[in-house]
XYZ file of C-alpha atoms in Angstrom:
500
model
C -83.559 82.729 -3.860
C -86.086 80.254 -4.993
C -86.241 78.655 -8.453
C -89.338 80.709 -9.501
C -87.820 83.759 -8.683
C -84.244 82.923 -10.443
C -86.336 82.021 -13.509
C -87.476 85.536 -13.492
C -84.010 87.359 -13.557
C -82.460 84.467 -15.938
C -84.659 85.726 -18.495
C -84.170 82.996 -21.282
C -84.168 79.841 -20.436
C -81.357 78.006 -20.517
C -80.876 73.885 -21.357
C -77.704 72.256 -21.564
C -76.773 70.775 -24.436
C -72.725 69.427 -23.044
C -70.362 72.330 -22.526
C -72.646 74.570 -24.622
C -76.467 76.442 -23.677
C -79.597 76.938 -25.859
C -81.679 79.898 -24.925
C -85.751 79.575 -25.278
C -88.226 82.208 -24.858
C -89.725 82.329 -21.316
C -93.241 82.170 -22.576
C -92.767 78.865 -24.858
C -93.897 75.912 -23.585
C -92.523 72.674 -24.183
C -94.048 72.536 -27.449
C -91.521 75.487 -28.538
C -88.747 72.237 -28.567
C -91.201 70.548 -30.838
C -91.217 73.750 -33.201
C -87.975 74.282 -33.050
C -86.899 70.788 -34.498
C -89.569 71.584 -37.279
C -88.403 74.724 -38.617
C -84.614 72.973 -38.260
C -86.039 69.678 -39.751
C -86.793 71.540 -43.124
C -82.752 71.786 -44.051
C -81.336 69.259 -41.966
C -81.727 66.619 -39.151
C -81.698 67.482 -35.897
C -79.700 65.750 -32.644
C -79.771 66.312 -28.861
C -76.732 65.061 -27.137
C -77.972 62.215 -25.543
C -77.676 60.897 -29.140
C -74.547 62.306 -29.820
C -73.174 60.799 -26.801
C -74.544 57.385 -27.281
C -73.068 57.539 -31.084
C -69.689 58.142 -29.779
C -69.856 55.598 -27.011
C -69.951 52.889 -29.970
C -67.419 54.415 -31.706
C -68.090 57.524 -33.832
C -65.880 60.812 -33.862
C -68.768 63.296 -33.532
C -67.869 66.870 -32.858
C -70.007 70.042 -32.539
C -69.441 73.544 -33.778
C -71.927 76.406 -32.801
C -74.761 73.824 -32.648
C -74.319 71.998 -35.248
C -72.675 67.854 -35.524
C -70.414 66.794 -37.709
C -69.056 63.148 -38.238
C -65.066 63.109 -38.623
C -64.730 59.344 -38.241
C -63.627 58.843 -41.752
C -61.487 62.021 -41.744
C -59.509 61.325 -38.331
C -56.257 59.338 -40.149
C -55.764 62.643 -42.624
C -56.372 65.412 -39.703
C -53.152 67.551 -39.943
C -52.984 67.915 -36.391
C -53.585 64.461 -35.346
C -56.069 61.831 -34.100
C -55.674 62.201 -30.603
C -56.330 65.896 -30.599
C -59.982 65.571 -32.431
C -60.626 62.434 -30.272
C -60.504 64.555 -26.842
C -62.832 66.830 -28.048
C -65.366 64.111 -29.311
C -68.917 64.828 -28.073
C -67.960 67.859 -26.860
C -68.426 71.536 -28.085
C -65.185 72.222 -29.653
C -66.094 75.713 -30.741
C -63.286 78.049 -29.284
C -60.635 75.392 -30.245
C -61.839 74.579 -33.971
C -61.975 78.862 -34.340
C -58.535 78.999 -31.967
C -56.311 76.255 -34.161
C -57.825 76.770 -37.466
C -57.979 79.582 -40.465
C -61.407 80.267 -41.558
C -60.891 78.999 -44.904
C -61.192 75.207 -43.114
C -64.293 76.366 -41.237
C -65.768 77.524 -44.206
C -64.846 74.844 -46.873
C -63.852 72.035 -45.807
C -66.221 71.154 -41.967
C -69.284 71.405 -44.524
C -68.895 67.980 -46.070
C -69.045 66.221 -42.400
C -71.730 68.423 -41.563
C -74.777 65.608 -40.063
C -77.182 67.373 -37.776
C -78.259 70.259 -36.273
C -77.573 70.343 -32.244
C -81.305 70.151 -30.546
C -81.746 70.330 -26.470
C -82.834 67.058 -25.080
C -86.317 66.492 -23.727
C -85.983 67.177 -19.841
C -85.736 70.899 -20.016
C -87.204 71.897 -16.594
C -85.534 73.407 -13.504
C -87.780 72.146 -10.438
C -85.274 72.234 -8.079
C -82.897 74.439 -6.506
C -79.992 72.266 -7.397
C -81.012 72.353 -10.914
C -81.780 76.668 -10.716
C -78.045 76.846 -9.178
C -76.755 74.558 -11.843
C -78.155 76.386 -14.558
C -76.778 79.788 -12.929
C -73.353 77.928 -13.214
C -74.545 77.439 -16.959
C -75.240 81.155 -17.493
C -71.943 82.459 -15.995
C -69.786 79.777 -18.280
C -71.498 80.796 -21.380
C -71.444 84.601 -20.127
C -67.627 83.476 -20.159
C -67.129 81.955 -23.544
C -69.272 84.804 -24.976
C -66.867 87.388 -23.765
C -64.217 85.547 -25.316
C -65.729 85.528 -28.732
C -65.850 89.317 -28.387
C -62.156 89.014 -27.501
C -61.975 87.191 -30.069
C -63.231 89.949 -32.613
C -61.271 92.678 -31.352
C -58.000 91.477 -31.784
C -59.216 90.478 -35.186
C -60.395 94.053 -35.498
C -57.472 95.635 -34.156
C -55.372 93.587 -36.964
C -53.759 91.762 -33.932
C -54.126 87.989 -36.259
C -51.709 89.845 -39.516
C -48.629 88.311 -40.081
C -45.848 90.732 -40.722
C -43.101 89.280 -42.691
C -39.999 91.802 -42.473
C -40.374 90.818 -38.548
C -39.437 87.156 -39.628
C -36.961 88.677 -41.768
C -35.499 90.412 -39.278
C -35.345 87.294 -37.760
C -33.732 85.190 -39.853
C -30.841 87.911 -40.398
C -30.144 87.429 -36.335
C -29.944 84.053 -36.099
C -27.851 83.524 -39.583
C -25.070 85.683 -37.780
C -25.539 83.670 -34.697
C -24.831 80.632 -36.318
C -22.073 82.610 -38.945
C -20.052 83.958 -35.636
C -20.040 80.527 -34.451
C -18.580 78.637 -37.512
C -16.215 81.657 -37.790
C -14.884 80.895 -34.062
C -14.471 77.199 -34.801
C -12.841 78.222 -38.208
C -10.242 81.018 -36.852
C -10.373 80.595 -33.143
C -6.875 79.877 -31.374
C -7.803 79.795 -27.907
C -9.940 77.590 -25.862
C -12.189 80.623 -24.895
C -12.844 81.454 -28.477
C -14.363 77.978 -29.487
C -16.022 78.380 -25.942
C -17.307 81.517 -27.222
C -18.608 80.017 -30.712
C -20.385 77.284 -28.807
C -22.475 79.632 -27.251
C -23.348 81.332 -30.239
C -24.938 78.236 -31.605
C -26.812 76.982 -29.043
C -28.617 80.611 -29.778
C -29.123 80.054 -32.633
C -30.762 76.693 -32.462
C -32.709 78.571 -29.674
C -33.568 81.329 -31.439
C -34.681 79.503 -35.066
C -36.975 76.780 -32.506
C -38.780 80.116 -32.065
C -39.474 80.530 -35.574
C -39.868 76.546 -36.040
C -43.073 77.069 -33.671
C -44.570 79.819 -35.481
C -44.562 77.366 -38.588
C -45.371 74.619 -36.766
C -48.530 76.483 -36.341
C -48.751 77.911 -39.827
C -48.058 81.201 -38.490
C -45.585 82.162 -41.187
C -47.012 82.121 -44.529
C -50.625 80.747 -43.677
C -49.836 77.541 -46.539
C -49.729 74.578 -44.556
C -47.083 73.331 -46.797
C -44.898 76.201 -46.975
C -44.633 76.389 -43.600
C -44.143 72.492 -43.099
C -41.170 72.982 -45.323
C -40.041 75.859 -43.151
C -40.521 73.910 -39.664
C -38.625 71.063 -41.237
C -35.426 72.892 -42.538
C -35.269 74.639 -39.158
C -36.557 71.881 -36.694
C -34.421 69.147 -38.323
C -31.582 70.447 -40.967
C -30.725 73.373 -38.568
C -31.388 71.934 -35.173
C -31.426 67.692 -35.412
C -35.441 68.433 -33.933
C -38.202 66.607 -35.277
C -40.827 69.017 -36.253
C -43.605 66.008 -36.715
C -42.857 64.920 -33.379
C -43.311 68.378 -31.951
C -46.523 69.000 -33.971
C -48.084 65.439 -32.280
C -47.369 66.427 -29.212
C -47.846 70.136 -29.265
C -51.457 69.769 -30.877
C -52.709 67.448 -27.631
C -50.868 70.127 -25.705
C -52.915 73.005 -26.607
C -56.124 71.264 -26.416
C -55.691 69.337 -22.833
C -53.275 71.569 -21.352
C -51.673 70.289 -17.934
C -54.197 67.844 -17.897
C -51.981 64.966 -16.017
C -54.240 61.713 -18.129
C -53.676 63.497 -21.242
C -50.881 66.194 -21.875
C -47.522 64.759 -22.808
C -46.047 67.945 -21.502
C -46.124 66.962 -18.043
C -45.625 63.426 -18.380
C -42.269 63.044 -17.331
C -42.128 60.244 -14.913
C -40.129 58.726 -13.515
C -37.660 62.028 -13.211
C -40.332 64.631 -12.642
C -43.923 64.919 -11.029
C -45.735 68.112 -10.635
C -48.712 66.809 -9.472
C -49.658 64.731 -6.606
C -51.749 62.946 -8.971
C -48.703 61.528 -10.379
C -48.012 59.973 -7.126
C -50.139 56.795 -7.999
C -50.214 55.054 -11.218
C -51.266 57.612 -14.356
C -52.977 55.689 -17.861
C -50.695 58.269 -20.382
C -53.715 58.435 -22.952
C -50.816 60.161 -25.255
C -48.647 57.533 -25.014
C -51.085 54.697 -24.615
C -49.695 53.286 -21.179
C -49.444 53.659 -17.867
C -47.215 55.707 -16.194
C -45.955 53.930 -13.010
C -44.663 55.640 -10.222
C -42.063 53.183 -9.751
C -38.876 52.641 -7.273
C -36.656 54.896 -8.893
C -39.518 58.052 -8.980
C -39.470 57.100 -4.960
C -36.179 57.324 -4.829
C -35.564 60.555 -7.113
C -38.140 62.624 -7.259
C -37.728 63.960 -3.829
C -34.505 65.712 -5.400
C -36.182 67.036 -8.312
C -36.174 70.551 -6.980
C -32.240 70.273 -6.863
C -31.928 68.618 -10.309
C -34.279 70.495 -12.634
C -31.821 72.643 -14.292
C -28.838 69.937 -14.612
C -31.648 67.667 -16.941
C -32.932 70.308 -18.671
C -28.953 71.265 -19.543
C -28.551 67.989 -20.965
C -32.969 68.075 -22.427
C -31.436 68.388 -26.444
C -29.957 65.394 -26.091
C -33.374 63.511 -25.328
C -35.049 65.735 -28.138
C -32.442 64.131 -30.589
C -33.582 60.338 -29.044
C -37.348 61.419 -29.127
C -37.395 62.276 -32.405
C -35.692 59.832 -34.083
C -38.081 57.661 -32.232
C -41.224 59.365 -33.781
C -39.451 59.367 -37.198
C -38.832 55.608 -37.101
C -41.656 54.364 -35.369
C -44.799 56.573 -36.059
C -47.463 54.632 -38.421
C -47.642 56.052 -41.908
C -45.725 59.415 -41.405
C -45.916 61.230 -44.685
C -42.951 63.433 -44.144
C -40.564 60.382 -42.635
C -37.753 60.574 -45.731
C -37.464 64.530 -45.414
C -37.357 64.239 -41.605
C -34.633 61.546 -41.935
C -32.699 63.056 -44.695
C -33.054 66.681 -42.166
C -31.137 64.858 -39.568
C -28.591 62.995 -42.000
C -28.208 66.351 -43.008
C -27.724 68.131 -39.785
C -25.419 65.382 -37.901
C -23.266 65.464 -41.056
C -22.477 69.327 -41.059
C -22.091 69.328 -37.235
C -19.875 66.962 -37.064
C -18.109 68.539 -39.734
C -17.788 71.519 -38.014
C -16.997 69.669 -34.897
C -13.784 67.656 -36.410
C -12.334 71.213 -37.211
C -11.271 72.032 -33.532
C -8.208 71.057 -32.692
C -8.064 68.390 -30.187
C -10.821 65.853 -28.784
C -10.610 68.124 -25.045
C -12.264 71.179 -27.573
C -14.837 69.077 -29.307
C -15.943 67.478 -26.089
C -15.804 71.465 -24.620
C -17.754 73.199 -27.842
C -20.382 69.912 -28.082
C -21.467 70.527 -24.114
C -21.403 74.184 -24.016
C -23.463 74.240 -27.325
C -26.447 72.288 -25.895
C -26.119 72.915 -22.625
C -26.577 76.682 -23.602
C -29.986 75.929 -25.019
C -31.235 75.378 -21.536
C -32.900 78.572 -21.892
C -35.390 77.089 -24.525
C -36.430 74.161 -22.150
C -36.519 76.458 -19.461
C -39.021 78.726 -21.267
C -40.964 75.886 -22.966
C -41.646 74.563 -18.830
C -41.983 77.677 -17.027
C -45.751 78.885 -18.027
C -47.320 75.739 -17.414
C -45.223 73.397 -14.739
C -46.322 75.519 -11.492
C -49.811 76.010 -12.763
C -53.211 74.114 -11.886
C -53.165 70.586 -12.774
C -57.015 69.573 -12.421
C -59.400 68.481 -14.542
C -62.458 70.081 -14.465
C -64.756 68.720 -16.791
C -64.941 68.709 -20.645
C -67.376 71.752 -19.740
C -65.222 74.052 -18.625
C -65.014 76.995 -21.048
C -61.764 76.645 -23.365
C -60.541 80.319 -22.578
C -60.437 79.391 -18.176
C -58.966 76.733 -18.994
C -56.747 77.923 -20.292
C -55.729 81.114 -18.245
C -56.064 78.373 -15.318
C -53.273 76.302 -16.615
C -51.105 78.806 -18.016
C -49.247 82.114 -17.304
C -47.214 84.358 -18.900
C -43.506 85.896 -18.020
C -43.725 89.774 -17.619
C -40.679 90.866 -18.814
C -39.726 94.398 -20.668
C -40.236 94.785 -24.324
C -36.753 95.185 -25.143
C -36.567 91.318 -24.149
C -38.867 89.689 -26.213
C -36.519 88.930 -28.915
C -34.893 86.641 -26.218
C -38.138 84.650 -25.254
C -39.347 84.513 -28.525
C -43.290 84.319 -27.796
C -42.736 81.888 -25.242
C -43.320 84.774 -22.445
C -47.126 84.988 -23.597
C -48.372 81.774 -23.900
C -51.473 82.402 -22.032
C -52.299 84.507 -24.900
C -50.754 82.855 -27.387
C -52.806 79.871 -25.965
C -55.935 81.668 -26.154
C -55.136 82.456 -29.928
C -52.537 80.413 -31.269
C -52.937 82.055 -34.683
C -51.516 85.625 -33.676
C -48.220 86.056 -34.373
C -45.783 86.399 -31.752
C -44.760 89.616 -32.670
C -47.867 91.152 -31.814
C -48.534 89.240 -28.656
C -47.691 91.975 -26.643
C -50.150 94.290 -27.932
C -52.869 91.524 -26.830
C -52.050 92.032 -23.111
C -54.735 94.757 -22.260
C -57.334 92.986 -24.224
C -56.777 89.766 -22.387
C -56.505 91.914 -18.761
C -59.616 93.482 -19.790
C -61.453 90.024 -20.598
C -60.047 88.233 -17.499
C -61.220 91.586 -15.068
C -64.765 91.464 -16.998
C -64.848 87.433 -16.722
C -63.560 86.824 -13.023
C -60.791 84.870 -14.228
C -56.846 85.275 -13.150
C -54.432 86.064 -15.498
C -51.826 85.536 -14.170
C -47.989 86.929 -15.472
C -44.662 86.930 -13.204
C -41.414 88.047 -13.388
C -38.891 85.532 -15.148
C -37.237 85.060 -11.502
C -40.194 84.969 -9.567
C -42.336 82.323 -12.164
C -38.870 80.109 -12.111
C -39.550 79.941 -8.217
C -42.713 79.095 -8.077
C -41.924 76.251 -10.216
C -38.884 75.101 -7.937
C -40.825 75.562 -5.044
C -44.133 73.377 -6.926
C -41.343 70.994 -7.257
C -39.750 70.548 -3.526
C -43.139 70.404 -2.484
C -44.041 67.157 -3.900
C -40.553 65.779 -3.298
C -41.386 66.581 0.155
C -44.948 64.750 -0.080
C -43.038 61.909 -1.750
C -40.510 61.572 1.147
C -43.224 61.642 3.635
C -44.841 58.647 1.747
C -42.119 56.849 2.181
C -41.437 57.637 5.673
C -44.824 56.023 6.897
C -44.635 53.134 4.592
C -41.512 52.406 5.980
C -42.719 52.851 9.601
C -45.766 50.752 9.241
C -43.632 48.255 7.633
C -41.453 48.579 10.784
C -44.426 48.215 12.829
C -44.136 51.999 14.263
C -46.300 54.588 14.685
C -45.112 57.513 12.417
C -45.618 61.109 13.854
């Protein structure tokens, strides 16, 4: 098909302005630009994104929502989510994640005061080539894309899909209170070994089960008041659990907005025991961590085992949450909620160990301390298994927010009689795609997002528990295979061989 004729069946015409398209009429010419900036010009300044990206090359946090700039430089040390996670969407349409990760009242209220320009299309507007008509098609169908996910969007809203009920998290709190009660009881009045075996169990679900609820307030999905719910992810992350819920929020935050990304997600960054990508076969710059991940002599040597030694870390994974967030709490640059995390884990090593000295001989405590974390193995588990088998590319700061999302994530298909067990964690391609609905009514998203993902071409994608934990072991023996391989015809060239 020939540009002319494409031009005909595109109807508007479309510019790009970054991840984001402005329509004009057909019959404008370019003077219609000209206009356009007028009748904008009379309220506010205009920008095209050739300015916007030459502003934040030297420096500036500019970020655009539906067509309009705003300048967070000032406000990036008090963003409750973080630096890093307004950074990666700097110059870039950040749209679907500003409406996915915040309540309207923020939209409303408080973006107005950085509000700078009004988005504009830059000059060169015209499509004289057939590479330019195909790459404006590609245009159309991502916008078609994050269009249908705005009427998503307003149908779970409609359907009352984003309302938090309460008695649910009541509920909830009454199940894992007599988790943890049953297991102080069997340290308490237990005689035999299997009893305090039995109790030790108990609490690792309930630290599983109250990390569930720790999330939802981590994402102000409780009570909707940041600091009601920051209290709430504190006295469950670290007085009930020894968790820092700071550390999770940093990390989680980047997470949702760069998911599996290998530069940029802590969440897969977990060299030198695991890689899931052959991209973390060669030196990675960890812009999370702010160095570079080396694949070093011991990934070499241990990451073709991975496969075989997934589970066995993840048993022991608690322990390393304990080290990692004592680490943030220490170490992270004026953190406001240091002395409560601190006194949280004071607080929580004192009363286990209480409860720990009250078995009866050091051969218990050892028993009731490893089957206790170990049994939370579940939760890391879960937390891995929608993302670590997934795509791992990166595909441009273009790509709409909802496929990337659905490309990076899946979600466990299990019955609904389960869900108390996985806590949310068996939709997190939804919940990704709206991290504001509460878990409870996840399920009731599915045929909305099935529906949007048929009308969109995209895959969503949802496994059995079994079947998603294989595709993840067999992700893994893959590139412990590739790694193995490596080695083999480094060693043979060294050797002076031909390898075959």
């Amino acid at each position: 098909m020939s540009p002319a004729e494409l031009k005909k069946r595109a109807g508007p015409k479309v510019v790009r302005v970054d991840s984001k398209l402005q329509f004009q009429d057909m019959g404008s010419s370019s003077s219609s630009s000209s206009s356009e900036e007028r009748s904008l010009s009379d309220f506010a300044k205009t920008m095209t994104m050739k300015t916007v990206a030459h502003r934040v090359a030297k420096g500036e946090t500019l970020v655009i929502y539906e067509n309009k700039v705003y300048n967070i430089t000032l406000f990036l040390q008090y963003h409750p989510g973080g630096e890093l996670v307004v950074k990666h969407m700097a110059g870039c349409d950040a749209t679907d994640e500003i409406n996915g990760l915040h309540p309207r009242w923020v939209i409303d209220e408080k973006m107005p005061r950085y509000f700078i320009a009004n988005l504009v299309p830059d000059d060169s507007t015209s499509t004289s080539s057939e590479a330019e008509a195909a790459e404006e098609e590609v245009l159309l169908v991502k916008q078609r894309t994050r269009t249908a996910y705005r009427k998503l969007e307003q149908k779970i809203k409609d359907a009352g899909l984003f309302e938090t009920n309460h008695w649910y998290y009541f509920a909830h709190l009454v199940q894992y209170t007599t988790f943890i009660t049953i297991s102080v009881l069997g340290v308490i009045y237990g005689t035999q070994w299997w009893h305090f075996a039995i109790s030790a169990v108990f609490m690792g679900a309930f630290w599983q089960q109250s990390a569930f609820t720790a999330h939802d307030a981590g994402h102000n999905g409780i009570t909707h008041v940041r600091e009601i719910d920051e209290k709430i992810g504190i006295f469950l992350g670290n007085f009930c659990g020894g968790l820092s819920i700071g550390w999770w929020k940093k990390s989680h935050y980047v997470h949702h907005i760069v998911t599996n990304h290998p530069e940029h997600d802590p969440d897969i960054q977990q060299l030198p025991f695991f890689a899931l990508s052959k991209r973390f076969l060669t030196n990675v710059y960890s812009s999370y961590y702010n160095k570079t991940l080396v694949f070093d002599d011991v990934a070499k040597a241990v990451i073709p085992f991975q496969h075989l030694y997934y589970y066995v870390i993840l048993g022991f994974g608690r322990f390393l949450l304990y080290f990692l967030g004592w680490s943030f709490v220490l170490t992270e640059p004026g953190y406001k909620k240091r002395n409560a995390e601190i006194t949280g884990f004071v607080f929580y090593f004192i009363w286990l160990s209480t409860l720990v000295s009250m078995l009866p001989s050091w051969k218990m405590r050892v028993m009731w301390v490893l089957i206790s974390h170990i049994s939370t193995v579940f939760l890391h588990i879960q937390i891995n298994l929608s993302h670590y088998s997934m795509s791992m590319e990166d595909l441009g700061k273009d790509e709409p927010f909802p496929a990337k999302m659905l490309r990076t994530t899946m979600d466990v298909d299990c019955p609904w009689w389960m869900d108390w067990f996985h806590g949310g964690l068996q939709f997190q391609a939804i919940h990704h795609l709206f991290p504001r609905v509460p878990r409870h009514n996840l399920r009731s998203c599915v045929p909305f997002v099935r529906e949007f993902a048929e009308e969109a071409g995209i895959e969503y994608k949802s496994y059995k528990f079994v079947e998603a934990n294989g595709q993840v072991w067999q992700v893994m023996r893959e590139i412990g295979e590739q790694v193995s391989l490596l080695a083999k015809v480094a060693h043979a060239e060294a050797s002076g061989h031909h390898f075959h």
